[in-house]
Coordinates of C-alpha atoms in Angstrom, one line a residue:
Chain U
X24 CA 79.1 74.7 136.0
X25 CA 81.7 77.1 137.4
X26 CA 82.2 80.8 136.7
X27 CA 84.5 83.7 137.5
X28 CA 84.7 87.4 136.7
X29 CA 87.7 88.9 134.9
X30 CA 88.6 92.3 133.4
X31 CA 89.8 92.7 129.8
X32 CA 93.1 94.6 129.8
X33 CA 93.9 94.7 126.1
X34 CA 94.1 98.3 124.9
X35 CA 92.1 97.8 121.8
X36 CA 89.8 95.3 123.3
X37 CA 89.4 91.8 121.8
X38 CA 90.4 92.5 118.2
X39 CA 91.6 89.9 115.8
X40 CA 94.9 88.9 117.3
X41 CA 94.0 88.6 121.0
X42 CA 90.6 87.2 119.9
X43 CA 92.4 84.6 117.9
X44 CA 94.6 83.7 121.0
X45 CA 91.5 83.4 123.2
X46 CA 89.7 81.3 120.6
X47 CA 92.6 78.9 120.5
X48 CA 92.6 78.5 124.3
X49 CA 88.8 78.1 124.3
X50 CA 88.9 75.5 121.6
X51 CA 91.4 73.5 123.7
X52 CA 88.8 73.3 126.4
X53 CA 86.6 70.2 126.4
X54 CA 83.8 71.8 128.4
X55 CA 81.3 74.3 127.1
X56 CA 82.5 77.8 127.5
X57 CA 80.6 81.1 127.5
X58 CA 81.6 84.7 128.1
X59 CA 78.9 86.8 129.6
X60 CA 79.0 90.6 129.1
X61 CA 77.7 93.1 131.6
X62 CA 74.5 93.4 129.7
X63 CA 73.9 89.7 129.9
X64 CA 74.9 88.8 126.3
X65 CA 76.3 85.4 126.0
X66 CA 79.2 84.8 123.6
X67 CA 80.8 81.5 122.6
X68 CA 84.5 82.2 122.5
X69 CA 85.2 79.1 120.4
X70 CA 84.2 81.2 117.4
X71 CA 86.6 84.0 116.5
X72 CA 83.7 85.6 114.6
X73 CA 81.4 85.5 117.6
X74 CA 84.1 86.8 119.8
X75 CA 85.1 89.7 117.6
X76 CA 81.4 90.5 116.9
X77 CA 80.8 90.8 120.6
X78 CA 82.8 94.0 120.7
X79 CA 84.4 93.4 124.0
X80 CA 86.4 96.5 124.8
X81 CA 89.2 97.4 127.1
X82 CA 88.2 97.6 130.8
X83 CA 85.1 95.5 130.4
X84 CA 84.4 93.0 133.1
X85 CA 83.2 89.7 131.8
X86 CA 82.1 86.5 133.4
X87 CA 83.6 83.3 132.2
X88 CA 81.4 80.3 132.5
X89 CA 82.4 76.6 132.0
X90 CA 80.3 73.5 132.1
X91 CA 81.6 70.0 131.6
X92 CA 84.0 67.3 132.9
X93 CA 87.0 69.6 132.7
X94 CA 85.2 72.8 133.7
X95 CA 87.6 73.7 136.6
X96 CA 90.8 73.5 134.7
X97 CA 89.2 75.1 131.6
X98 CA 88.0 78.1 133.7
X99 CA 91.5 78.5 135.1
X100 CA 93.1 78.4 131.7
X101 CA 90.8 81.0 130.2
X102 CA 91.0 83.4 133.2
X103 CA 94.8 83.1 133.2
X104 CA 94.9 83.8 129.5
X105 CA 92.7 86.9 129.7
X106 CA 94.5 88.2 132.8
X107 CA 97.9 88.0 131.1
X108 CA 96.7 90.0 128.2
X109 CA 96.4 87.3 125.6
X110 CA 100.0 87.5 124.3
X111 CA 99.6 91.2 123.6
X112 CA 102.3 93.6 124.8
Chain N
X25 CA 88.9 80.8 63.8
X26 CA 87.8 84.3 64.9
X27 CA 89.6 87.6 64.3
X28 CA 89.0 90.7 66.5
X29 CA 90.3 94.2 65.9
X30 CA 90.9 96.3 68.9
X31 CA 92.2 99.8 69.7
X32 CA 95.9 99.9 69.6
X33 CA 98.1 100.3 72.6
X34 CA 101.6 101.5 73.0
X35 CA 103.3 98.2 73.4
X36 CA 104.1 96.1 70.4
X37 CA 104.9 92.5 69.8
X38 CA 103.4 89.2 68.8
X39 CA 102.4 86.4 71.1
X40 CA 101.1 83.0 70.3
X41 CA 99.9 81.0 73.3
X42 CA 97.2 79.5 75.4
X43 CA 94.9 81.7 77.3
X44 CA 95.0 81.9 81.1
X45 CA 91.7 83.6 82.0
X46 CA 91.1 85.0 85.4
X47 CA 87.4 85.6 86.1
X48 CA 85.8 88.0 88.5
X49 CA 82.8 85.9 89.1
X50 CA 79.8 87.5 90.8
X51 CA 79.1 84.5 93.1
X52 CA 75.4 85.1 93.8
X53 CA 73.9 82.1 95.7
X54 CA 72.0 79.7 93.5
X55 CA 68.3 79.1 94.2
X56 CA 68.2 75.3 93.8
X57 CA 66.1 73.2 96.3
X58 CA 68.0 70.8 98.5
X59 CA 67.3 67.0 98.3
X60 CA 68.0 66.4 101.9
X61 CA 69.5 68.2 104.9
X62 CA 72.3 65.7 105.7
X63 CA 73.7 65.7 102.2
X64 CA 73.6 69.5 102.0
X65 CA 75.4 69.9 105.4
X66 CA 78.0 67.4 104.1
X67 CA 78.4 69.4 101.0
X68 CA 79.2 72.5 103.0
X69 CA 81.6 70.6 105.3
X70 CA 83.5 69.3 102.3
X71 CA 83.8 72.8 100.9
X72 CA 85.3 74.0 104.2
X73 CA 87.8 71.1 104.1
X74 CA 88.8 71.9 100.6
X75 CA 89.3 75.6 101.0
X76 CA 90.9 75.1 104.4
X77 CA 93.5 72.8 102.8
X78 CA 94.2 75.2 100.0
X79 CA 94.7 78.2 102.4
X80 CA 96.8 76.1 104.8
X81 CA 99.7 75.9 102.3
X82 CA 99.5 79.7 101.7
X83 CA 99.1 80.4 105.5
X84 CA 102.6 79.2 106.2
X85 CA 104.3 82.4 105.0
X86 CA 101.5 84.8 105.1
X87 CA 99.7 86.3 108.1
X88 CA 96.7 87.4 106.1
X89 CA 96.1 83.8 104.9
X90 CA 96.7 82.5 108.5
X91 CA 93.8 84.7 109.6
X92 CA 91.7 83.5 106.8
X93 CA 92.3 79.9 107.8
X94 CA 90.9 80.7 111.2
X95 CA 87.8 82.2 109.7
X96 CA 87.1 79.4 107.3
X97 CA 87.1 76.9 110.2
X98 CA 85.3 79.2 112.5
X99 CA 82.8 77.4 114.7
X100 CA 80.3 80.3 114.6
X101 CA 80.3 80.3 110.8
X102 CA 79.8 76.6 110.7
X103 CA 77.0 76.7 113.2
X104 CA 75.2 79.5 111.4
X105 CA 75.3 77.7 108.1
X106 CA 74.2 74.3 109.5
X107 CA 71.4 76.0 111.4
X108 CA 70.0 77.5 108.2
X109 CA 70.3 74.3 106.2
X110 CA 68.5 72.5 109.0
X111 CA 65.9 75.0 110.0
X112 CA 65.1 76.7 106.7
X113 CA 66.2 74.0 104.3
X114 CA 68.3 76.6 102.6
X115 CA 70.8 75.3 100.2
X116 CA 74.5 75.5 101.2
X117 CA 75.2 78.6 99.1
X118 CA 72.3 80.5 100.5
X119 CA 73.0 79.5 104.0
X120 CA 76.6 80.6 103.6
X121 CA 75.6 83.9 102.1
X122 CA 73.1 84.7 104.8
X123 CA 75.4 83.7 107.6
X124 CA 78.3 85.7 106.2
X125 CA 76.1 88.7 105.7
X126 CA 75.0 88.5 109.4
X127 CA 78.6 88.7 110.5
X128 CA 79.4 91.3 108.0
X129 CA 76.5 93.5 109.3
X130 CA 77.7 93.2 112.8
X131 CA 81.3 94.1 111.9
X132 CA 80.3 97.0 109.6
X133 CA 78.3 98.6 112.4
X134 CA 81.2 98.5 114.8
X135 CA 82.9 101.7 115.8
X136 CA 86.3 100.2 115.3
X137 CA 88.0 100.9 111.9
X138 CA 90.0 97.7 112.3
X139 CA 86.9 95.6 112.8
X140 CA 85.2 97.2 109.8
X141 CA 88.2 96.2 107.7
X142 CA 87.8 92.5 108.7
X143 CA 84.7 92.6 106.4
X144 CA 87.0 92.2 103.5
X145 CA 88.4 89.0 105.1
X146 CA 85.0 87.6 105.6
X147 CA 84.1 88.4 102.0
X148 CA 87.2 86.7 100.8
X149 CA 86.6 83.4 102.4
X150 CA 82.9 83.6 101.6
X151 CA 83.9 83.9 98.0
X152 CA 86.3 81.0 98.1
X153 CA 83.7 78.8 99.8
X154 CA 81.1 79.9 97.3
X155 CA 83.3 79.3 94.3
X156 CA 83.9 75.7 95.5
X157 CA 80.2 75.1 96.3
X158 CA 79.4 76.2 92.8
X159 CA 81.8 73.7 91.4
X160 CA 83.9 76.5 89.8
X161 CA 87.6 76.3 89.6
X162 CA 89.3 79.0 91.6
X163 CA 91.5 80.7 89.1
X164 CA 94.0 82.7 91.0
X165 CA 96.7 84.9 89.6
X166 CA 99.0 82.8 91.7
X167 CA 98.0 79.5 89.9
X168 CA 99.8 80.3 86.6
X169 CA 102.4 77.7 86.0
X170 CA 102.8 77.4 82.2
X171 CA 103.3 79.8 79.3
X172 CA 100.2 81.7 78.6
X173 CA 98.6 85.0 77.6
X174 CA 96.8 86.5 80.6
X175 CA 93.2 87.6 79.9
X176 CA 91.4 89.3 82.7
X177 CA 89.1 92.2 83.5
X178 CA 91.8 94.4 85.0
X179 CA 95.1 93.9 86.7
X180 CA 96.0 95.8 89.8
X181 CA 99.6 96.1 91.0
X182 CA 98.7 93.8 93.9
X183 CA 97.6 91.1 91.4
X184 CA 100.8 91.5 89.5
X185 CA 102.7 90.7 92.7
X186 CA 101.0 87.2 92.7
X187 CA 101.9 86.5 89.1
X188 CA 104.9 84.4 88.1
X189 CA 105.8 86.8 85.3
X190 CA 108.2 84.4 83.5
X191 CA 105.2 82.5 82.2
X192 CA 103.4 85.4 80.7
X193 CA 103.7 85.9 77.0
X194 CA 101.2 88.8 76.7
X195 CA 98.3 90.7 78.4
X196 CA 94.8 91.4 77.4
X197 CA 92.5 93.3 79.8
X198 CA 88.9 94.5 79.4
X199 CA 89.5 97.7 81.3
X200 CA 92.3 100.1 81.3
X201 CA 93.8 102.6 79.0
X202 CA 97.3 103.3 77.6
X203 CA 98.5 104.8 80.8
X204 CA 97.2 101.9 83.0
X205 CA 99.4 99.8 85.1
X206 CA 99.3 96.9 82.6
X207 CA 100.5 99.0 79.7
X208 CA 103.4 100.3 81.6
X209 CA 104.4 97.0 83.0
X210 CA 104.1 95.3 79.6
X211 CA 106.3 97.9 78.0
X212 CA 108.9 97.5 80.7
X213 CA 108.9 93.8 80.2
X214 CA 108.9 94.1 76.4
X215 CA 105.6 92.1 76.2
X216 CA 102.6 92.7 74.0
X217 CA 99.6 94.1 75.7
X218 CA 96.1 95.1 74.6
X219 CA 94.0 97.0 77.1
X220 CA 90.6 98.4 77.1
X221 CA 89.3 95.6 75.0
X222 CA 85.6 95.8 75.9
X223 CA 83.7 92.6 75.9
X224 CA 86.7 90.4 75.6
X225 CA 85.8 88.4 78.6
X226 CA 82.7 87.2 76.9
X227 CA 84.5 86.3 73.7
X228 CA 87.6 84.5 74.9
X229 CA 87.5 81.3 77.0
X230 CA 90.1 79.9 79.4
X231 CA 92.6 77.7 77.5
X232 CA 91.7 79.1 74.1
X233 CA 94.6 79.1 71.7
X234 CA 95.1 82.7 70.5
X235 CA 97.4 84.9 68.6
X236 CA 97.8 88.6 69.6
X237 CA 99.5 91.3 67.5
X238 CA 99.7 94.2 69.8
X239 CA 101.1 96.6 67.2
X240 CA 98.3 96.0 64.7
X241 CA 95.7 95.5 67.5
X242 CA 94.5 92.1 66.4
X243 CA 93.5 89.1 68.4
X244 CA 92.9 85.8 66.6
X245 CA 91.1 83.0 68.5
X246 CA 91.7 79.4 67.6
X247 CA 93.8 80.2 64.4
X248 CA 94.0 77.7 61.6
X249 CA 97.3 76.2 60.5
X250 CA 98.0 78.7 57.8
X251 CA 97.4 81.7 60.0
X252 CA 99.4 80.2 62.8
X253 CA 102.4 79.5 60.5
X254 CA 102.2 83.1 59.2
X255 CA 102.4 84.5 62.7
X256 CA 105.1 82.2 63.8
X257 CA 107.2 83.5 61.0
X258 CA 106.4 87.1 62.0
X259 CA 107.3 86.2 65.6
X260 CA 110.6 84.7 64.5
X261 CA 111.4 87.8 62.4
X262 CA 110.6 90.0 65.4
X263 CA 112.9 88.0 67.6
X264 CA 115.7 88.3 65.0
X265 CA 115.2 92.1 64.8
X266 CA 115.3 92.3 68.6
X267 CA 118.6 90.4 68.7
X268 CA 120.0 92.5 66.0
X269 CA 119.1 95.7 67.9
X270 CA 120.8 94.3 71.0
X271 CA 124.0 93.7 69.0
X272 CA 124.3 97.4 68.0
X273 CA 122.8 98.7 71.3
X274 CA 126.1 99.9 72.5
X275 CA 126.7 102.2 69.6
X276 CA 126.1 105.9 70.4
X277 CA 122.9 107.8 69.5
X278 CA 124.4 109.7 66.6
X279 CA 122.8 110.7 63.3
X280 CA 124.4 109.9 60.0
X281 CA 125.8 113.4 59.8
X282 CA 127.2 113.4 63.3
X283 CA 124.7 115.0 65.6
X284 CA 124.9 113.3 68.9
X285 CA 121.9 113.1 71.3
X286 CA 121.4 111.3 74.6
X287 CA 119.1 108.3 75.0
X288 CA 118.2 107.7 78.6
X289 CA 115.8 105.5 80.6
X290 CA 112.7 106.2 82.6
X291 CA 112.6 104.2 85.8
X292 CA 110.2 103.7 88.7
X293 CA 112.3 101.8 91.3
X294 CA 115.8 100.5 92.0
X295 CA 115.1 97.2 90.2
X296 CA 114.3 99.3 87.1
X297 CA 117.6 101.1 87.4
X298 CA 119.5 97.8 87.6
X299 CA 117.7 96.7 84.5
X300 CA 118.2 100.0 82.7
X301 CA 122.0 100.2 83.2
X302 CA 122.4 97.0 81.2
X303 CA 121.0 98.7 78.1
X304 CA 123.8 101.1 77.3
X305 CA 122.0 104.2 78.4
X306 CA 123.5 107.6 78.5
X307 CA 121.8 108.2 81.9
X308 CA 118.4 108.1 83.6
X309 CA 116.2 110.8 82.3
X310 CA 113.4 110.2 84.8
X311 CA 113.6 108.6 88.1
X312 CA 110.0 108.5 89.5
X313 CA 110.4 108.9 93.3
X314 CA 106.7 108.0 94.0
X315 CA 107.5 104.3 94.7
X316 CA 109.1 105.4 98.0
X317 CA 105.9 106.9 99.1
X318 CA 103.4 104.4 97.6
X319 CA 105.0 101.2 98.6
X320 CA 105.3 102.2 102.2
X321 CA 103.3 102.3 105.4
X322 CA 104.2 105.9 106.2
X323 CA 106.0 108.8 104.6
X324 CA 109.5 107.7 103.7
X325 CA 112.2 109.0 106.1
X326 CA 115.2 111.1 104.9
X327 CA 117.4 108.0 105.5
X328 CA 115.2 105.7 103.4
X329 CA 115.1 108.2 100.6
X330 CA 118.8 108.9 100.8
X331 CA 119.7 105.2 100.5
X332 CA 117.5 104.8 97.5
X333 CA 118.8 107.9 95.6
X334 CA 122.4 107.1 96.5
X335 CA 121.9 103.5 95.2
X336 CA 120.5 104.9 91.9
X337 CA 123.4 107.3 91.6
X338 CA 125.9 104.6 92.3
X339 CA 124.4 102.2 89.8
X340 CA 124.3 104.6 86.9
X341 CA 127.3 106.1 85.2
X342 CA 125.5 109.1 83.6
X343 CA 123.2 111.6 85.3
X344 CA 120.2 110.4 87.2
X345 CA 117.3 112.9 86.9
X346 CA 115.2 112.5 90.0
X347 CA 111.7 114.0 89.9
X348 CA 110.4 115.2 93.2
X349 CA 107.1 113.7 94.5
X350 CA 104.5 113.6 91.8
X351 CA 101.3 112.1 93.2
X352 CA 97.8 113.4 93.4
X353 CA 94.2 112.5 94.2
X354 CA 94.2 109.7 91.6
X355 CA 97.0 107.8 93.4
X356 CA 96.0 107.2 97.0
X357 CA 98.5 106.7 99.7
X358 CA 97.4 104.1 102.2
X359 CA 98.5 106.3 105.1
X360 CA 97.4 109.7 103.9
X361 CA 93.8 110.1 102.8
X362 CA 93.6 112.7 100.0
X363 CA 90.3 114.5 99.9
X364 CA 87.9 113.6 97.2
X365 CA 88.5 115.9 94.2
X366 CA 86.2 116.5 91.3
X367 CA 89.1 116.9 89.1
X368 CA 92.2 115.3 90.5
X369 CA 94.0 115.9 87.3
X370 CA 93.7 119.7 87.8
X371 CA 93.9 119.4 91.6
X372 CA 96.2 119.2 94.5
X373 CA 99.1 117.2 93.3
X374 CA 102.9 117.1 92.7
X375 CA 104.7 120.4 93.4
X376 CA 101.6 121.8 94.9
X377 CA 101.7 119.2 97.7
X378 CA 105.4 119.7 98.2
X379 CA 105.2 123.4 98.5
X380 CA 102.3 123.2 101.0
X381 CA 103.8 120.4 103.0
X382 CA 107.2 121.9 103.3
X383 CA 108.5 119.4 106.0
X384 CA 107.8 116.6 103.5
X385 CA 109.5 118.5 100.7
X386 CA 112.5 119.4 102.8
X387 CA 113.0 115.7 103.7
X388 CA 113.0 114.8 100.1
X389 CA 115.3 117.7 99.1
X390 CA 117.8 116.9 101.9
X391 CA 117.9 113.3 100.9
X392 CA 118.5 114.3 97.2
X393 CA 121.2 116.7 98.2
X394 CA 123.0 114.2 100.4
X395 CA 122.8 111.6 97.6
X396 CA 124.3 114.1 95.2
X397 CA 127.6 113.7 96.9
X398 CA 127.7 110.1 95.7
X399 CA 127.0 110.4 92.0
X400 CA 125.5 112.7 89.4
X401 CA 122.0 113.6 90.5
X402 CA 119.9 116.2 88.8
X403 CA 116.8 117.4 90.7
X404 CA 113.6 118.0 88.7
X405 CA 110.4 119.7 89.8
X406 CA 107.0 118.4 88.3
X407 CA 104.0 120.3 87.2
X408 CA 105.3 123.8 87.6
X409 CA 102.9 126.5 86.3
X410 CA 104.4 129.7 87.8
X411 CA 107.7 131.3 88.3
X412 CA 106.7 131.9 92.0
X413 CA 106.5 128.1 92.5
X414 CA 109.9 127.6 91.1
X415 CA 111.3 130.4 93.3
X416 CA 109.7 128.8 96.4
X417 CA 111.2 125.4 95.5
X418 CA 114.6 126.9 94.9
X419 CA 114.5 128.8 98.2
X420 CA 113.7 125.7 100.1
X421 CA 116.6 123.9 98.4
X422 CA 118.9 126.7 99.5
X423 CA 117.6 126.4 103.1
X424 CA 118.3 122.6 103.0
X425 CA 121.8 123.3 101.6
X426 CA 122.6 125.6 104.5
X427 CA 121.2 123.1 107.0
X428 CA 123.4 120.3 105.6
X429 CA 126.4 122.6 105.6
X430 CA 125.9 123.4 109.3
X431 CA 125.4 119.7 110.1
X432 CA 128.6 118.8 108.2
X433 CA 126.9 116.6 105.7
X434 CA 128.3 116.4 102.2
X435 CA 126.3 117.4 99.1
X436 CA 127.1 118.7 95.6
X437 CA 127.0 122.5 95.7
X438 CA 126.5 122.6 92.0
X439 CA 123.8 120.0 91.8
X440 CA 121.7 120.6 88.7
X441 CA 118.1 121.7 89.2
X442 CA 115.5 121.7 86.4
X443 CA 111.8 121.3 85.8
X444 CA 109.3 119.4 83.8
X445 CA 107.5 121.2 81.1
X446 CA 104.1 119.6 81.2
X447 CA 101.6 122.4 81.6
X448 CA 100.4 124.9 79.0
X449 CA 101.4 127.7 81.4
X450 CA 105.0 126.6 81.5
X451 CA 105.1 126.5 77.7
X452 CA 103.7 130.0 77.4
X453 CA 106.2 131.4 79.9
X454 CA 109.0 129.2 79.0
X455 CA 111.5 132.0 78.3
X456 CA 111.3 133.1 81.9
X457 CA 111.7 129.6 83.2
X458 CA 114.7 128.9 80.9
X459 CA 116.7 131.6 82.7
X460 CA 116.2 130.0 86.1
X461 CA 116.9 126.3 85.6
X462 CA 119.7 124.1 84.4
X463 CA 117.5 121.9 82.1
X464 CA 114.0 121.1 80.9
X465 CA 112.3 117.8 80.5
X466 CA 109.1 117.8 78.4
X467 CA 106.4 115.6 79.9
X468 CA 104.4 114.9 76.7
X469 CA 101.8 112.7 78.4
X470 CA 100.3 115.4 80.6
X471 CA 101.2 118.2 78.2
X472 CA 99.3 116.7 75.4
X473 CA 96.2 116.0 77.6
X474 CA 96.2 119.6 79.0
X475 CA 96.8 121.2 75.6
X476 CA 94.2 119.2 73.7
X477 CA 91.8 119.0 76.7
X478 CA 91.6 115.2 76.3
X479 CA 91.5 112.6 79.0
X480 CA 93.6 109.8 77.6
X481 CA 91.9 107.2 79.8
X482 CA 88.5 108.1 78.5
X483 CA 87.9 105.5 75.8
X484 CA 85.2 107.5 74.1
X485 CA 87.6 110.2 73.0
X486 CA 91.1 108.7 73.6
X487 CA 91.7 108.6 69.9
X488 CA 91.9 112.4 70.0
X489 CA 95.0 112.2 72.1
X490 CA 97.8 112.7 69.6
X491 CA 101.1 114.3 70.3
X492 CA 101.6 115.0 66.6
X493 CA 98.8 117.6 66.9
X494 CA 100.1 121.0 65.7
X495 CA 99.5 122.5 69.2
X496 CA 101.9 120.0 70.8
X497 CA 104.4 120.2 68.0
X498 CA 104.6 123.9 68.3
X499 CA 104.8 123.7 72.0
X500 CA 107.7 121.3 71.9
X501 CA 109.5 123.4 69.3
X502 CA 109.0 126.6 71.4
X503 CA 110.4 125.0 74.5
X504 CA 113.5 123.6 72.8
X505 CA 114.2 127.0 71.2
X506 CA 113.8 128.9 74.5
X507 CA 116.0 126.3 76.3
X508 CA 118.7 126.5 73.7
X509 CA 118.6 130.3 73.7
X510 CA 119.3 130.3 77.4
X511 CA 122.0 127.7 76.9
X512 CA 120.3 124.7 78.7
X513 CA 119.6 121.2 77.4
X514 CA 116.0 120.1 76.7
X515 CA 115.0 116.5 77.0
X516 CA 111.8 114.5 76.8
X517 CA 110.6 111.9 79.2
X518 CA 107.0 111.5 78.0
X519 CA 106.0 108.5 76.0
X520 CA 106.2 110.5 72.8
X521 CA 110.0 110.1 73.0
X522 CA 109.7 106.4 72.4
X523 CA 107.4 106.8 69.3
X524 CA 109.5 105.8 66.3
X525 CA 107.6 108.0 64.0
X526 CA 108.4 111.0 66.1
X527 CA 112.2 110.5 66.1
X528 CA 113.0 112.6 63.0
X529 CA 110.8 115.6 63.8
X530 CA 112.0 115.7 67.4
X531 CA 115.6 115.4 66.2
X532 CA 114.9 118.2 63.8
X533 CA 113.5 120.5 66.5
X534 CA 116.8 120.0 68.4
X535 CA 115.7 117.7 71.2
X536 CA 118.9 116.9 73.2
X537 CA 117.7 113.9 75.2
X538 CA 115.2 111.1 74.7
X539 CA 114.2 109.3 77.9
X540 CA 112.3 106.1 77.3
X541 CA 111.6 102.9 79.1
X542 CA 114.5 100.5 79.2
X543 CA 113.0 98.1 76.7
X544 CA 112.9 100.9 74.1
X545 CA 116.4 102.3 74.4
X546 CA 118.0 100.1 71.7
X547 CA 115.1 100.7 69.3
X548 CA 115.3 104.5 69.6
X549 CA 119.1 104.6 69.3
X550 CA 119.0 102.5 66.2
X551 CA 116.3 104.8 64.7
X552 CA 118.4 107.9 65.4
X553 CA 121.4 106.4 63.7
X554 CA 119.3 106.1 60.5
X555 CA 118.6 109.7 60.1
X556 CA 120.3 112.7 58.6
X557 CA 120.1 115.7 60.9
X558 CA 119.8 118.2 58.1
X559 CA 116.8 116.3 56.6
X560 CA 115.2 116.3 60.1
X561 CA 115.6 120.0 60.5
X562 CA 113.8 120.6 57.2
X563 CA 111.0 118.3 58.3
X564 CA 110.7 120.1 61.7
X565 CA 110.4 123.5 60.0
X566 CA 107.6 122.2 57.7
X567 CA 105.8 120.6 60.7
X568 CA 105.8 123.7 62.7
X569 CA 104.2 125.6 59.9
X570 CA 101.5 122.9 59.3
X571 CA 98.0 124.1 60.0
X572 CA 96.3 120.9 61.0
X573 CA 96.9 117.4 62.2
X574 CA 96.4 115.8 58.9
X575 CA 99.0 118.0 57.4
X576 CA 101.5 117.0 60.1
X577 CA 100.8 113.3 59.7
X578 CA 101.3 113.6 55.9
X579 CA 104.7 115.2 56.5
X580 CA 105.6 112.6 59.1
X581 CA 104.6 109.6 57.0
X582 CA 106.3 111.0 53.9
X583 CA 109.7 111.9 55.2
X584 CA 112.7 109.7 54.3

């Protein structure tokens, strides 16, 4: 298992469009992925419903956790995606 | 064979066709017990596959459906449903319902307006999946692909957008009154429609063969051969009459003894204008400007409005009477929340909004003025009740003219300005108004409702709505008289103008212009040509002296 912290920069947080982008990236990951909010809540980003329901807002620092054969490259892909704003603006 | 009699509507015509019924099913989860977990999970997965495939084709051109596609296949949704089937032995419908509700509750509690709106998306796919799980066929408005009479609970403008109108032979809805969207659309298309037919959804089944006679208000389900033949003949006759009308449509609206009047069209958008100008109209008697506000994501800019008005003026040879914004609490704007009113009909609407939101009004007036340089545009103010309102509006118009002059933008200095007569107040004070405007247009729809204190949409009392009521007859006569005394023309853009029975009395009162929907122009012109003005004048005099409605109706029916 590997993990890394990242800050969400999307102005309106993870609403439908960026959540959809993140979900797509997450689904492309073969390992198990979890986002962990500051309060400890664990969210499975492979579900856009789970992701949106988690109410991750702008400025929040979340921990991305990946476990599996491809965990390292998966972690990298997800961190990159979130850092770059998930195709928004 | 079963015959049903219904309340009449204002659209006529006969249709003989198969029913295309669109249900609004409740979709409550069934309570059956599952036989085994694996099979039930498989059943759900199969529903997901089916719905997913269906949405996929729609998703190609439509963002909303693309988002729905995501939701249908969502891992979280799938997990939730499978868990419940496995842990609780819930059946697939119940598991789906519970899971969807869980997500809905989370979203509904979020601070974010956008997230709360996603609840509608979740409900949508929940309903699609549920429909399939129940083995029901998903009857969408978009699935219509052969000639049919559409039968449904109600038809919203957004539903109409999905329909392929070329297949529709007629409309029957359970809800709705004569002013409803369906009635207006049917009239514009020249199709028979029966609305407000309570209980019809229980009586008619999908794919039933029916005959509808919108004029008589009759629906016949599964007609026998004899009845079918009879109606086919009637339909044929109707077709012939229609074609005959079209042949003489280009003749002027002139009575036998030479009195000429104008017959114009009521339109609600540029497409309507394009259609109307093919019907040999003398002009456009009412151009409803609301579409620019309603079919928009924000208030229309001056440029947007200018382009639309200019296009209308360009397309039409005669005058184009454009009514300024006439919306109110009963017609919401997606980008401007109106406050809830107890009585929107007597509320903040039309000219009241314009005079309060002067920036908005000026934008519209400027656009109208600029367009007046490109064709004959007449500006018309709705729902005026006091002289002061008229003065305020005229003052603003002058301000706009000065601004445009300074900016070097062209406009017609002598653009005609008039008002609708649709409130009792404007009738009572009509003489004062007549001196200050260039024309009147009588809005009989609202005027009749206000005068008789009747809500036309209220099915319990809607039969009381009758523009032949002496109060309305006298009001119309009074307005025309005052208008003529001041030397201005008086027209009518309310539905009463398209009532064949009203042609002689309105002619006799001196009405100068009939503005009707494009599909009715030929019919009204032909009717006018059949009458003698002298005889109509005599009729009008008798009608004005009539004491009650029955007396008026007797005079109307007997005249020849």
